[in-house]
Short mmCIF file of C-alpha atoms and ligand atoms in Angstrom, two decimals:
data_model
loop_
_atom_site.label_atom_id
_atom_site.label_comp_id
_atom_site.label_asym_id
_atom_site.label_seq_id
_atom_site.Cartn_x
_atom_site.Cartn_y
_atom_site.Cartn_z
CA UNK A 1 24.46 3.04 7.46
CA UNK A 2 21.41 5.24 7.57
CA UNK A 3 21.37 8.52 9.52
CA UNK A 4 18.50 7.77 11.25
CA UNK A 5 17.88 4.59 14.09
CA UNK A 6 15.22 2.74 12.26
CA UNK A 7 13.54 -0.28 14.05
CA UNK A 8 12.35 -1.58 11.01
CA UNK A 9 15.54 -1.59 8.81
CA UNK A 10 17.06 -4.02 11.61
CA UNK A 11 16.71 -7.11 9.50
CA UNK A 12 19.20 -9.51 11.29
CA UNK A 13 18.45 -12.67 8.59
CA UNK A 14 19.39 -13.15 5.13
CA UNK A 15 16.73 -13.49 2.31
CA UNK A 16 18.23 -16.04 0.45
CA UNK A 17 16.93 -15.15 -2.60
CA UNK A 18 18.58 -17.62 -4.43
CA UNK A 19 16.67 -20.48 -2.72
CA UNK A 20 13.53 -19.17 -4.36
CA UNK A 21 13.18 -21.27 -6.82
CA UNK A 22 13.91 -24.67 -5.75
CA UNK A 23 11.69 -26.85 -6.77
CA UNK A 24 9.25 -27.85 -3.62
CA UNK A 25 11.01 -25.69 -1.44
CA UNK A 26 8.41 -24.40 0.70
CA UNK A 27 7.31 -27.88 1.22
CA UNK A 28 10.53 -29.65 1.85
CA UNK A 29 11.12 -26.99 4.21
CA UNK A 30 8.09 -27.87 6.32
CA UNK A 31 9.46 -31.44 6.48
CA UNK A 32 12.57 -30.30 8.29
CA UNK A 33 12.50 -30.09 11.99
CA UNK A 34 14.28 -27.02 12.29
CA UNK A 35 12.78 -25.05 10.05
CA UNK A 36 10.75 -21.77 11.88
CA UNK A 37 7.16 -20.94 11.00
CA UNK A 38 5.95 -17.34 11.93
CA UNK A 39 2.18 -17.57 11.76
CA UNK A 40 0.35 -14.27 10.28
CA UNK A 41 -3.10 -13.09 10.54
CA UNK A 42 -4.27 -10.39 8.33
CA UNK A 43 -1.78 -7.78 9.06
CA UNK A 44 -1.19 -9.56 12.70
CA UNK A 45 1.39 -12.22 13.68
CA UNK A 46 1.40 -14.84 16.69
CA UNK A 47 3.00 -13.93 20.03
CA UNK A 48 3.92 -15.52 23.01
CA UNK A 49 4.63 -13.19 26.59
CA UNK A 50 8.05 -13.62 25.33
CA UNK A 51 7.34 -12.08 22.22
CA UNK A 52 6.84 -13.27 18.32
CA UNK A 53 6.23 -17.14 18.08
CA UNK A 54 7.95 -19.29 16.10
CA UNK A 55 7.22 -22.57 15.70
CA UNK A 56 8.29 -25.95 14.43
CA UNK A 57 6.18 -27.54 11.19
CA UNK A 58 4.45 -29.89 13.43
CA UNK A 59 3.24 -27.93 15.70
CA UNK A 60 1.30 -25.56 13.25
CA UNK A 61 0.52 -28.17 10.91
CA UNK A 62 -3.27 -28.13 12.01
CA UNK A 63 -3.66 -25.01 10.86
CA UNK A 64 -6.26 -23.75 7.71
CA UNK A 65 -2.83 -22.10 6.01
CA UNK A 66 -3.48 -20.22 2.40
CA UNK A 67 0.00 -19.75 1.59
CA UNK A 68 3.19 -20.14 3.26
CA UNK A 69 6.26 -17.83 2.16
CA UNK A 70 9.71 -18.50 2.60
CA UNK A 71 11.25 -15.33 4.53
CA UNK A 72 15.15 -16.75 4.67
CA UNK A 73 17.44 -17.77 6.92
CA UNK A 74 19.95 -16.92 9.85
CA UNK A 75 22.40 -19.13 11.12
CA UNK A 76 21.69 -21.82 9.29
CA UNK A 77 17.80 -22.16 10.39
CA UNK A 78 15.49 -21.51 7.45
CA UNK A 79 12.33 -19.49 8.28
CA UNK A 80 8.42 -19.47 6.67
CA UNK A 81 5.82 -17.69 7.63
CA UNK A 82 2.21 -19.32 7.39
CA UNK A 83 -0.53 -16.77 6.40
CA UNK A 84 -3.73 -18.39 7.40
CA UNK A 85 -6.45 -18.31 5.07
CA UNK A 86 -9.08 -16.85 6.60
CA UNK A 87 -8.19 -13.90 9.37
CA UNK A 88 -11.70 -13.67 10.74
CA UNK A 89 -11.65 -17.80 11.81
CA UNK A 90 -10.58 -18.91 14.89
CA UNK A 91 -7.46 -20.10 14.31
CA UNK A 92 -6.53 -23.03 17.31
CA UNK A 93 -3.61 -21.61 18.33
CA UNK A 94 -3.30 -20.32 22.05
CA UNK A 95 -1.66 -17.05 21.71
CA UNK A 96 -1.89 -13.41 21.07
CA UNK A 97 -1.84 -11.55 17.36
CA UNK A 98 0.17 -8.03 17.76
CA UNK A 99 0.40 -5.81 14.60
CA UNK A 100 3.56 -3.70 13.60
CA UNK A 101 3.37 -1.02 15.97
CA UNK A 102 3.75 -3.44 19.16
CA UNK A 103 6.43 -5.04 18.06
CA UNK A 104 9.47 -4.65 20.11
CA UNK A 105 11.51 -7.06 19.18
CA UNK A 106 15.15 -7.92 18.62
CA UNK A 107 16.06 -7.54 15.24
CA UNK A 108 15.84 -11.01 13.49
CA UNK A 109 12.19 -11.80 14.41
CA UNK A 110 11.30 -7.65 13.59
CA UNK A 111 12.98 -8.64 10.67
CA UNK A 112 11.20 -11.62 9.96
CA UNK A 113 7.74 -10.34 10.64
CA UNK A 114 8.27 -6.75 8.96
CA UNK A 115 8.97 -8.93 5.82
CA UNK A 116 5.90 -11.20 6.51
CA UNK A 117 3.49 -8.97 6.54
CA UNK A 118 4.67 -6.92 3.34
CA UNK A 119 4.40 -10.18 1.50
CA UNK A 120 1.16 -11.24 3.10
CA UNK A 121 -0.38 -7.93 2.49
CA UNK A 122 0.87 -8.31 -1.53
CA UNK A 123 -1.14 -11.34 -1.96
CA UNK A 124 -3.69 -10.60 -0.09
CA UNK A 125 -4.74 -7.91 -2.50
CA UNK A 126 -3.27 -9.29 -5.75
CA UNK A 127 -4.06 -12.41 -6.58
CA UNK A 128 -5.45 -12.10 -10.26
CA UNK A 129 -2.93 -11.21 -13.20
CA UNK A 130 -3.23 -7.34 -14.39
CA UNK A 131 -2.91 -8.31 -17.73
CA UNK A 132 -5.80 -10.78 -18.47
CA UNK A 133 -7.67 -11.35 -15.58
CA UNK A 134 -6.53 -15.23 -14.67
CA UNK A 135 -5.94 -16.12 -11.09
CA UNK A 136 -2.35 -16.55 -10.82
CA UNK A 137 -0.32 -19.19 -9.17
CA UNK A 138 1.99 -18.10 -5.90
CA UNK A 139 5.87 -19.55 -7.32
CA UNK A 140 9.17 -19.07 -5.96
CA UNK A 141 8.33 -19.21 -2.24
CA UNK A 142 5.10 -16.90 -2.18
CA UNK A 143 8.01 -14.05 -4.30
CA UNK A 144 6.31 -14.29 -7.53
CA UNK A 145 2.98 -14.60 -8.95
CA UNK A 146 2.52 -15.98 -12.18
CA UNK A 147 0.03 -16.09 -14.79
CA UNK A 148 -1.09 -19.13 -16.30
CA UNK A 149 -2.47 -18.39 -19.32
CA UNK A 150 -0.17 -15.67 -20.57
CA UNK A 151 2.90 -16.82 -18.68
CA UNK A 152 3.67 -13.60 -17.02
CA UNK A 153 4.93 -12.82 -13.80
CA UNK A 154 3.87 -10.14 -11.08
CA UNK A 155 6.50 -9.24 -8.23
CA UNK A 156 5.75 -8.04 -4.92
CA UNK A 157 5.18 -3.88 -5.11
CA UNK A 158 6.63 -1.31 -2.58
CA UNK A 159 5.48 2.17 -3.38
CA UNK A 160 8.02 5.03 -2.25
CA UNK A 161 6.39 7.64 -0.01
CA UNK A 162 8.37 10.63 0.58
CA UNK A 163 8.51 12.32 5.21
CA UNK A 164 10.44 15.22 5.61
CA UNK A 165 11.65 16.91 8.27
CA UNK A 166 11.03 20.98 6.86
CA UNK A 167 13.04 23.43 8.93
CA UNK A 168 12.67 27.09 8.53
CA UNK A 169 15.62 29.52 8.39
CA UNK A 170 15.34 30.07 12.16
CA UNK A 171 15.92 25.91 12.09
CA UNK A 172 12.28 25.21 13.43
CA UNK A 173 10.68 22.07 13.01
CA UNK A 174 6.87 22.08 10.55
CA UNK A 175 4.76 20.11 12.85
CA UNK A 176 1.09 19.22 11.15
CA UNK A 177 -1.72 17.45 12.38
CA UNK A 178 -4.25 14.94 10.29
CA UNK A 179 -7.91 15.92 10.33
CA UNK A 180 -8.28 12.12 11.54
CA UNK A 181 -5.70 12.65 14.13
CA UNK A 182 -6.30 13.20 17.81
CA UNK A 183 -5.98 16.72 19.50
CA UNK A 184 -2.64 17.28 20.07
CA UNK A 185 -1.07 14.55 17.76
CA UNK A 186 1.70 16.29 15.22
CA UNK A 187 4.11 14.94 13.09
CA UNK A 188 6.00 15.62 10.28
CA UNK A 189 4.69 16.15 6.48
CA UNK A 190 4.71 12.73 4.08
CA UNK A 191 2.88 11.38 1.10
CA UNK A 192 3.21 9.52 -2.10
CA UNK A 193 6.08 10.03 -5.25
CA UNK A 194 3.84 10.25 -8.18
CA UNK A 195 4.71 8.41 -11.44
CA UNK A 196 7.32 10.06 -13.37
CA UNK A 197 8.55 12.33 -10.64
CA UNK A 198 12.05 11.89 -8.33
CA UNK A 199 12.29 11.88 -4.91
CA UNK A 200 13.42 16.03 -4.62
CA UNK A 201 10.74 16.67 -6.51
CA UNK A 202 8.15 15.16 -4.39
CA UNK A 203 8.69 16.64 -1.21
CA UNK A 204 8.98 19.91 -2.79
CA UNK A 205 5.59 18.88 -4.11
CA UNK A 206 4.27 17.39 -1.86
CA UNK A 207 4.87 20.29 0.89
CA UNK A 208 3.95 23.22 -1.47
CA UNK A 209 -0.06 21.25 -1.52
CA UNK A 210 -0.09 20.04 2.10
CA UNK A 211 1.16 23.53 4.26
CA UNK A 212 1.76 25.95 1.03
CA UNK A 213 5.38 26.35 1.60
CA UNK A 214 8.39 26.38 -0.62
CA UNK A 215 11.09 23.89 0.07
CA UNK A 216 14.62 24.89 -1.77
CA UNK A 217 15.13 21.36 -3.88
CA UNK A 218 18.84 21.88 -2.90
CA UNK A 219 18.55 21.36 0.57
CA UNK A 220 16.71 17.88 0.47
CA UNK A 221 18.77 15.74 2.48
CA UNK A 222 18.14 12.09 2.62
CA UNK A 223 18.28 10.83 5.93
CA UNK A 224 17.55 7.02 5.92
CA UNK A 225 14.52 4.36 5.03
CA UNK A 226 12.23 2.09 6.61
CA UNK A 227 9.49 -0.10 4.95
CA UNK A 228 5.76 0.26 6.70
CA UNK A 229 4.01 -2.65 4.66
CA UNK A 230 0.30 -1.84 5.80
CA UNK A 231 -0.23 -1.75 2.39
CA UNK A 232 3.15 -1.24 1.13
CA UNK A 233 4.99 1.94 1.61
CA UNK A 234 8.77 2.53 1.55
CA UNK A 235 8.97 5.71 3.47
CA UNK A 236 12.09 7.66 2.14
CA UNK A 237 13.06 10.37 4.95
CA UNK A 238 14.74 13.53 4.28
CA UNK A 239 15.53 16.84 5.75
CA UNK A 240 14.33 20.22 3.78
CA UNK A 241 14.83 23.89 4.34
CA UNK A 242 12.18 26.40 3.71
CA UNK A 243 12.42 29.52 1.62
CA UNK A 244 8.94 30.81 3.24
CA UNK A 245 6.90 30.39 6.26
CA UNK A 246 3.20 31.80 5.85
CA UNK A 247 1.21 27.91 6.21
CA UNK A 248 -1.60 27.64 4.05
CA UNK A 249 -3.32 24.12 4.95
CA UNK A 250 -5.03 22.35 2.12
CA UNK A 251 -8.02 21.77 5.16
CA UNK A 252 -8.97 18.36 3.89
CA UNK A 253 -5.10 16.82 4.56
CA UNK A 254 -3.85 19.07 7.11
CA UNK A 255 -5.64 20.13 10.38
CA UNK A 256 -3.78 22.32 12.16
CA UNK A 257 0.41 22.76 11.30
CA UNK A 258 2.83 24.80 12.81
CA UNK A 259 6.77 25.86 13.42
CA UNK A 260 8.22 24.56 16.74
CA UNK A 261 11.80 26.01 18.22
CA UNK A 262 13.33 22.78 19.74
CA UNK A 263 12.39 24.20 23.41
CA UNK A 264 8.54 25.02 21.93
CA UNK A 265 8.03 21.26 21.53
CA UNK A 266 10.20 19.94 24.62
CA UNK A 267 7.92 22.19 26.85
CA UNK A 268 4.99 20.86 24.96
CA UNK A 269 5.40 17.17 25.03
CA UNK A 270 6.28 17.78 28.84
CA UNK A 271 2.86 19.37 29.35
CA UNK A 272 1.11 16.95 27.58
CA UNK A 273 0.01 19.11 24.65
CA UNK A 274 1.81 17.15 22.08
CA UNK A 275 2.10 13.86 21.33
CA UNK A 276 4.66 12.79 18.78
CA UNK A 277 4.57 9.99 16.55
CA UNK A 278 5.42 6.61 18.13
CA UNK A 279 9.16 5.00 18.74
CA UNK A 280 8.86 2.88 15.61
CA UNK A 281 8.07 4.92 13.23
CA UNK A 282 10.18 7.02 10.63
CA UNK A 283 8.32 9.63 11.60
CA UNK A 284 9.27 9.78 15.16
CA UNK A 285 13.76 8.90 14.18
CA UNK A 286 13.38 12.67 11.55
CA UNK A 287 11.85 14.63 14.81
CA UNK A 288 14.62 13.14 16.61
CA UNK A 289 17.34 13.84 14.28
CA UNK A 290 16.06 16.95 13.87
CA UNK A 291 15.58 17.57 17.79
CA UNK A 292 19.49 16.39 18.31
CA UNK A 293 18.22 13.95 20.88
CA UNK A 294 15.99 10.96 22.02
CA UNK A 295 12.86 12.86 23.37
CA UNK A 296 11.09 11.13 26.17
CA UNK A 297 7.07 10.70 26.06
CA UNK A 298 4.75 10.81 29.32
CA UNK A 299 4.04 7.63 30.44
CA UNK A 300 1.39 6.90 28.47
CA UNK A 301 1.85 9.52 25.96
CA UNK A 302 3.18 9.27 22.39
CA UNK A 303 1.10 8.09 19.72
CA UNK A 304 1.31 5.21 16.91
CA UNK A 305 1.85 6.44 13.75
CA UNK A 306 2.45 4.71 10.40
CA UNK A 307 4.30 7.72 9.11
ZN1 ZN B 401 -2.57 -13.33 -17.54
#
């Protein structure tokens, strides 16, 4: 179990990988009454009032679908989602689209959509092979994509991304703020492991260029993972202890970034002045873990992060 309460890492279905690549599977499954079709748009997925929609075959056959992808099962019920082709159309279907960051879901359909989108967003970006330009074929239930005039195949990517929770000696939190941000929004440090380079590494890296302070590699603690698919992060979280203090922003990342004692940010979220990254995010679980409780926004307060 991870450390940390991650909304995202919920998934209450099983992926059934094996299933993959039976032959007409996709379509046999639309055949079967009970089968469950999640419909996604872009990087949105239906709702209902009562939350993500899942429908039988039938009643989404009308729709312009440019792939479908099988997602798994749970209890016996198999589920696809259909990823229309075209997310600027009007789709004819009566309900609303919600991205990640309003789900609030019970685990199988956060599950089910977290894993939608990851795979939508995959094809909607790859859909010619690296190696000699053909457009490849979607195989194995929208999991592979293969080339048909070399016969390779090209898997679905996830690219780590490294958020740490950096603590000082006097155990205060680092706090920054995106140039793109709004005033008062903070979180905690993350970015991208580069090729060749390990996880430690990274956030040692990663915080030197972002605040200019030196993490102690021996003190990064994993605490836990969640995907965020918009495009395709795995966001690794871990807890780091700093050797300095003195913040030297590189001003192009990194607006404003600071040390907070655990009553310096209570008192400001209370007053308004900070808002910290929203309930699903990984972000939000490390300030928490950190903080050694759930922290309460202001009605209306908190922000949506993706990190
Ligand atoms: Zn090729």
């Amino acid at each position: 179990m991870p450390a940390l309460d991650l909304p995202f890492a919920r998934a209450a279905h099983y992926r059934a990988a094996h299933r993959r690549d039976e032959p007409g599977l996709v379509g046999d499954l639309l055949k079967e009454r009970g089968t469950q079709v999640l419909v996604v748009r872009g990087n949105r997925v239906a709702m209902t009032g009562q939350g993500v929609a899942l429908f039988a075959p039938d009643d989404v056959a009308h729709l312009a679908v440019g792939l479908h992808l099988f997602l798994g099962e749970a209890d016996g019920v198999a589920y696809l989602a259909a990823v229309l082709a075209d997310a600027e159309a009007e789709p004819g279907l009566d309900v609303d689209w919600a991205g990640l960051r309003a789900l609030d879901e019970p685990d199988l359909e956060q599950g089910l959509v977290v894993e939608a989108i990851a795979l939508a967003q995959w094809h909607a970006v790859h859909t010619h092979c690296p190696r000699c330009g053909t457009r490849t074929e979607v195989v194995q239930g929208g999991w592979v994509q293969h080339c048909p005039k070399d016969g390779t195949n090209q898997f679905p990517r996830t690219d780590p991304a490294v958020i740490m929770a950096v603590t000082d000696a006097d155990d205060r939190l680092l706090l920054a703020r995106g140039p793109q941000w709004g005033p008062g929004r903070r979180s905690v440090l993350a970015g991208f492991v580069e090729p060749g380079e390990g996880l430690e590494q990274a956030v040692v890296r990663e915080t030197m260029e972002e605040v200019g302070v030196v993490v102690d590699p021996g003190t990064v603690e994993y605490r836990g993972s969640q995907s965020w698919p918009l495009p395709a992060s795995l966001m690794l979280g871990f807890r780091a202890r700093a050797t300095t203090t003195r913040l030297v922003r590189q001003e192009d990342e990194i607006a404003e970034a600071d040390w907070f004692t655990r009553a310096e940010m209570a008192a400001a979220v209370a007053d308004g002045e900070l808002g910290l990254p929203g309930r699903a995010s990984i972000a939000r679980s490390l300030i928490e873990d950190w903080y050694g409780s759930r922290i309460e926004d202001l009605p209306g307060g908190g922000w949506q992060a993706a990190r």
